[in-house]
DNA sequence: TTGTACGCGTTATCAG
DNA sequence: CTGATAACGCGTACAA
């Protein structure tokens, strides 16, 4: 019935069994299978379902990766779960063989804090911008990416460089991207300029930029916290009569497809999505094989891709 | 240990047990619990993770609903799964007590087709714009909503009414919204006008509208397939020097929060999100209690909310 | 108040 | 090749 060839079975019995299966509409009980095998065949994928195209593309890659496997993905939305310590046990109730936590510091912290107590041996890999040294991770060194981007902007003689991030993201004045921005600016003797937007929509970026324009202090380069913002900024600049790449340089983060074609191809700090996902899954599988093995850790570097929007 | 008060236990033993739990980091095995109880405490939530604000808000409501319960949500992304018959068994492998399928006709069809074979007794409720008469559902009668919207537009003397939907959504020339639009137009002796956009971004809507404007055939009303588009259209019209609500009436679908405030408050066909989610969950719980009960079905009506964008 | 045995639905093993 | 049986980890009922 379960398609093994190392076992002999008479044609008649096989037919009888298959027949019964058909007749009764038999479906294996997954809880029983999971209990017996000690495996559920499920990978818990913790991510924020707040939209960004980058997240969407990562989920897609992950799904494609798993689809060639016997494993399936169970997505848990870890948005705004501020009381994570309470919610953690609920999230852990899903019978998964392991967890991949993507780009989410809150759930990662909560898990790291309570691992010993709640899930001592649950394979866990964090993936993306956040990690804990105590756990397995595939990190992406956004700080290094920000450094690359800033070096590029400074080398191409931009001086009034602003950092753009949405209000309420917690990234307006902190995080590896901002840190890279700040230290590069200070080192170059330039003063910081942060633009906090209401969101990532063209309209919202335009509003923020229009204010700068009217005050006569439009930057000559924008380091955008992600590509969604950079793409929107590109449109916003156009609407304000400015040429992205000419009047104002534009750099984004993530490397989503939409940066390639558009009004102007946009320079971006590309995250190694495929490698990151493949590695995270590999690490998870290894942890599942041997849950007692020491954590597997790897720091990936994003790569600056220079395009029209920041050509010298 | 499991907090029952109908059973007596000596303080010493209790302490000993609790102590051991602590010391060993004991956590109940969810597969075993599920097997024993015949319940996993999980609700499978099938939805497309392609972004729309409406979907985001629905997920939020659902999550809030479940958080006051002992049940947890396991989201399955059912995007672009064209080979659903193959993927269905994979999706069904998640050991859930029941499934809520939201606004997704593909997975619904696949499930309805294979229910008898793959999951004869799995509680299943579809929720939103699609349903199957053979299964439980909480439907929303978008056709009725479209009728309301069209009646409103026609009564307020708009005549050159266009229907706006994104290319590739499959909704450009079909679906209950389009059907309502078409029959109202034909009945009124007006000719159809469909605007297919590249997406829901302001830029993309603007592009489509700019073409109309330059051809001198700008409609006097836009029936937008959803609020994301309507909100973007509002900005796009402004950018083109037109006043939404004055020069061009605007009606959206869904009733997301963002329609209330903005450049212009936008008329929308509000979906009964809270009621829909609550009812779907209630139906699912009932099906879980008694899987052999006949399907529970309910058709909800969306409600037209008239705002600035379509005032007479 | 405590200990024990059984059943949940599978799979794997082992004797026939 | 077939049939019976143990074990997976838990909850519950019942005997001690």
PDB file of N, CA, C and O in Angstrom, chain B residues 14 40 43 48 58 72-73 102 117 133 142 144 152-153 170 195 209 215 218 221 249 251-252 260 264 269 280 290-291:
ATOM      1  N   UNK B  14       1.963  16.165  43.214  1.00  0.00           N
ATOM      2  CA  UNK B  14       1.861  17.290  42.276  1.00  0.00           C
ATOM      3  C   UNK B  14       3.204  17.979  42.133  1.00  0.00           C
ATOM      4  O   UNK B  14       3.693  18.223  41.029  1.00  0.00           O
ATOM      5  N   UNK B  40      -6.610  17.969  16.459  1.00  0.00           N
ATOM      6  CA  UNK B  40      -5.287  18.574  16.464  1.00  0.00           C
ATOM      7  C   UNK B  40      -5.338  20.010  16.982  1.00  0.00           C
ATOM      8  O   UNK B  40      -4.319  20.603  17.291  1.00  0.00           O
ATOM      9  N   UNK B  43      -6.733  24.791  12.669  1.00  0.00           N
ATOM     10  CA  UNK B  43      -7.613  25.133  11.562  1.00  0.00           C
ATOM     11  C   UNK B  43      -6.753  25.475  10.355  1.00  0.00           C
ATOM     12  O   UNK B  43      -5.899  26.358  10.428  1.00  0.00           O
ATOM     13  N   UNK B  48      -4.895  32.804  -0.838  1.00  0.00           N
ATOM     14  CA  UNK B  48      -3.809  33.271  -1.678  1.00  0.00           C
ATOM     15  C   UNK B  48      -3.008  34.291  -0.888  1.00  0.00           C
ATOM     16  O   UNK B  48      -3.575  35.182  -0.264  1.00  0.00           O
ATOM     17  N   UNK B  58      -8.767  40.457   6.384  1.00  0.00           N
ATOM     18  CA  UNK B  58      -9.520  39.243   6.704  1.00  0.00           C
ATOM     19  C   UNK B  58      -8.668  38.300   7.566  1.00  0.00           C
ATOM     20  O   UNK B  58      -9.138  37.766   8.578  1.00  0.00           O
ATOM     21  N   UNK B  72      -5.596  26.988  16.775  1.00  0.00           N
ATOM     22  CA  UNK B  72      -4.583  27.805  16.120  1.00  0.00           C
ATOM     23  C   UNK B  72      -4.754  27.718  14.606  1.00  0.00           C
ATOM     24  O   UNK B  72      -5.412  26.821  14.082  1.00  0.00           O
ATOM     25  N   UNK B  73      -4.155  28.676  13.915  1.00  0.00           N
ATOM     26  CA  UNK B  73      -4.322  28.789  12.479  1.00  0.00           C
ATOM     27  C   UNK B  73      -3.066  28.291  11.763  1.00  0.00           C
ATOM     28  O   UNK B  73      -1.961  28.642  12.130  1.00  0.00           O
ATOM     29  N   UNK B 102     -10.541  30.515   1.762  1.00  0.00           N
ATOM     30  CA  UNK B 102     -10.990  31.895   1.604  1.00  0.00           C
ATOM     31  C   UNK B 102     -10.743  32.443   0.198  1.00  0.00           C
ATOM     32  O   UNK B 102      -9.594  32.458  -0.259  1.00  0.00           O
ATOM     33  N   UNK B 117     -12.925  11.205  -2.427  1.00  0.00           N
ATOM     34  CA  UNK B 117     -11.776  10.318  -2.531  1.00  0.00           C
ATOM     35  C   UNK B 117     -10.717  10.595  -1.456  1.00  0.00           C
ATOM     36  O   UNK B 117     -10.224   9.682  -0.806  1.00  0.00           O
ATOM     37  N   UNK B 133     -22.155  24.252  -3.915  1.00  0.00           N
ATOM     38  CA  UNK B 133     -23.406  23.901  -3.247  1.00  0.00           C
ATOM     39  C   UNK B 133     -23.306  22.584  -2.489  1.00  0.00           C
ATOM     40  O   UNK B 133     -24.121  22.273  -1.636  1.00  0.00           O
ATOM     41  N   UNK B 142     -21.344  39.008  -4.260  1.00  0.00           N
ATOM     42  CA  UNK B 142     -20.763  40.173  -4.914  1.00  0.00           C
ATOM     43  C   UNK B 142     -21.622  40.661  -6.069  1.00  0.00           C
ATOM     44  O   UNK B 142     -21.612  41.841  -6.415  1.00  0.00           O
ATOM     45  N   UNK B 144     -24.857  40.834  -6.081  1.00  0.00           N
ATOM     46  CA  UNK B 144     -25.808  41.779  -5.489  1.00  0.00           C
ATOM     47  C   UNK B 144     -25.129  43.107  -5.183  1.00  0.00           C
ATOM     48  O   UNK B 144     -25.714  44.182  -5.384  1.00  0.00           O
ATOM     49  N   UNK B 152     -26.784  52.674  -8.029  1.00  0.00           N
ATOM     50  CA  UNK B 152     -26.379  53.962  -7.470  1.00  0.00           C
ATOM     51  C   UNK B 152     -25.749  54.866  -8.532  1.00  0.00           C
ATOM     52  O   UNK B 152     -26.109  56.043  -8.670  1.00  0.00           O
ATOM     53  N   UNK B 153     -24.850  54.305  -9.304  1.00  0.00           N
ATOM     54  CA  UNK B 153     -24.172  55.119 -10.307  1.00  0.00           C
ATOM     55  C   UNK B 153     -25.139  55.607 -11.381  1.00  0.00           C
ATOM     56  O   UNK B 153     -25.077  56.764 -11.821  1.00  0.00           O
ATOM     57  N   UNK B 170      -8.098  37.387 -14.097  1.00  0.00           N
ATOM     58  CA  UNK B 170      -9.219  36.576 -14.552  1.00  0.00           C
ATOM     59  C   UNK B 170     -10.550  37.246 -14.310  1.00  0.00           C
ATOM     60  O   UNK B 170     -11.607  36.651 -14.496  1.00  0.00           O
ATOM     61  N   UNK B 195     -11.540  48.608 -18.459  1.00  0.00           N
ATOM     62  CA  UNK B 195     -10.165  49.076 -18.390  1.00  0.00           C
ATOM     63  C   UNK B 195      -9.331  48.017 -17.681  1.00  0.00           C
ATOM     64  O   UNK B 195      -9.542  47.738 -16.507  1.00  0.00           O
ATOM     65  N   UNK B 209      -5.449  55.177 -17.263  1.00  0.00           N
ATOM     66  CA  UNK B 209      -6.386  56.297 -17.349  1.00  0.00           C
ATOM     67  C   UNK B 209      -5.868  57.404 -18.266  1.00  0.00           C
ATOM     68  O   UNK B 209      -6.644  58.054 -18.979  1.00  0.00           O
ATOM     69  N   UNK B 215      -7.224  60.138 -25.326  1.00  0.00           N
ATOM     70  CA  UNK B 215      -8.120  59.791 -26.433  1.00  0.00           C
ATOM     71  C   UNK B 215      -9.451  60.512 -26.315  1.00  0.00           C
ATOM     72  O   UNK B 215     -10.361  60.307 -27.138  1.00  0.00           O
ATOM     73  N   UNK B 218     -12.499  59.633 -21.503  1.00  0.00           N
ATOM     74  CA  UNK B 218     -12.464  59.339 -20.068  1.00  0.00           C
ATOM     75  C   UNK B 218     -13.885  59.072 -19.586  1.00  0.00           C
ATOM     76  O   UNK B 218     -14.808  59.840 -19.855  1.00  0.00           O
ATOM     77  N   UNK B 221     -17.452  57.548 -14.631  1.00  0.00           N
ATOM     78  CA  UNK B 221     -17.466  56.758 -13.400  1.00  0.00           C
ATOM     79  C   UNK B 221     -16.622  55.511 -13.587  1.00  0.00           C
ATOM     80  O   UNK B 221     -16.568  54.940 -14.679  1.00  0.00           O
ATOM     81  N   UNK B 249     -16.652  59.674 -10.995  1.00  0.00           N
ATOM     82  CA  UNK B 249     -17.095  58.962  -9.792  1.00  0.00           C
ATOM     83  C   UNK B 249     -16.270  57.694  -9.621  1.00  0.00           C
ATOM     84  O   UNK B 249     -15.758  57.137 -10.595  1.00  0.00           O
ATOM     85  N   UNK B 251     -16.096  53.922  -7.470  1.00  0.00           N
ATOM     86  CA  UNK B 251     -16.665  52.941  -6.546  1.00  0.00           C
ATOM     87  C   UNK B 251     -15.725  51.743  -6.479  1.00  0.00           C
ATOM     88  O   UNK B 251     -15.251  51.261  -7.516  1.00  0.00           O
ATOM     89  N   UNK B 252     -15.436  51.293  -5.264  1.00  0.00           N
ATOM     90  CA  UNK B 252     -14.574  50.129  -5.093  1.00  0.00           C
ATOM     91  C   UNK B 252     -15.340  48.967  -4.495  1.00  0.00           C
ATOM     92  O   UNK B 252     -16.543  49.067  -4.227  1.00  0.00           O
ATOM     93  N   UNK B 260     -11.862  54.980   3.852  1.00  0.00           N
ATOM     94  CA  UNK B 260     -12.560  55.976   4.663  1.00  0.00           C
ATOM     95  C   UNK B 260     -11.898  57.333   4.633  1.00  0.00           C
ATOM     96  O   UNK B 260     -12.539  58.355   4.509  1.00  0.00           O
ATOM     97  N   UNK B 264      -9.872  61.474  -0.982  1.00  0.00           N
ATOM     98  CA  UNK B 264     -11.326  61.582  -1.017  1.00  0.00           C
ATOM     99  C   UNK B 264     -11.879  60.278  -0.430  1.00  0.00           C
ATOM    100  O   UNK B 264     -11.430  59.205  -0.810  1.00  0.00           O
ATOM    101  N   UNK B 269     -18.303  48.827  -1.902  1.00  0.00           N
ATOM    102  CA  UNK B 269     -19.233  47.751  -1.582  1.00  0.00           C
ATOM    103  C   UNK B 269     -18.588  46.939  -0.472  1.00  0.00           C
ATOM    104  O   UNK B 269     -17.705  46.131  -0.703  1.00  0.00           O
ATOM    105  N   UNK B 280     -18.084  31.646   9.427  1.00  0.00           N
ATOM    106  CA  UNK B 280     -17.302  30.547   8.847  1.00  0.00           C
ATOM    107  C   UNK B 280     -16.693  29.693   9.949  1.00  0.00           C
ATOM    108  O   UNK B 280     -16.722  28.458   9.894  1.00  0.00           O
ATOM    109  N   UNK B 290     -19.893  17.546  14.450  1.00  0.00           N
ATOM    110  CA  UNK B 290     -20.618  16.469  13.783  1.00  0.00           C
ATOM    111  C   UNK B 290     -20.326  16.472  12.288  1.00  0.00           C
ATOM    112  O   UNK B 290     -21.010  17.115  11.507  1.00  0.00           O
ATOM    113  N   UNK B 291     -19.291  15.716  11.921  1.00  0.00           N
ATOM    114  CA  UNK B 291     -18.819  15.708  10.530  1.00  0.00           C
ATOM    115  C   UNK B 291     -19.843  15.140   9.543  1.00  0.00           C
ATOM    116  O   UNK B 291     -19.696  15.322   8.340  1.00  0.00           O
TER     117      UNK B 291
END
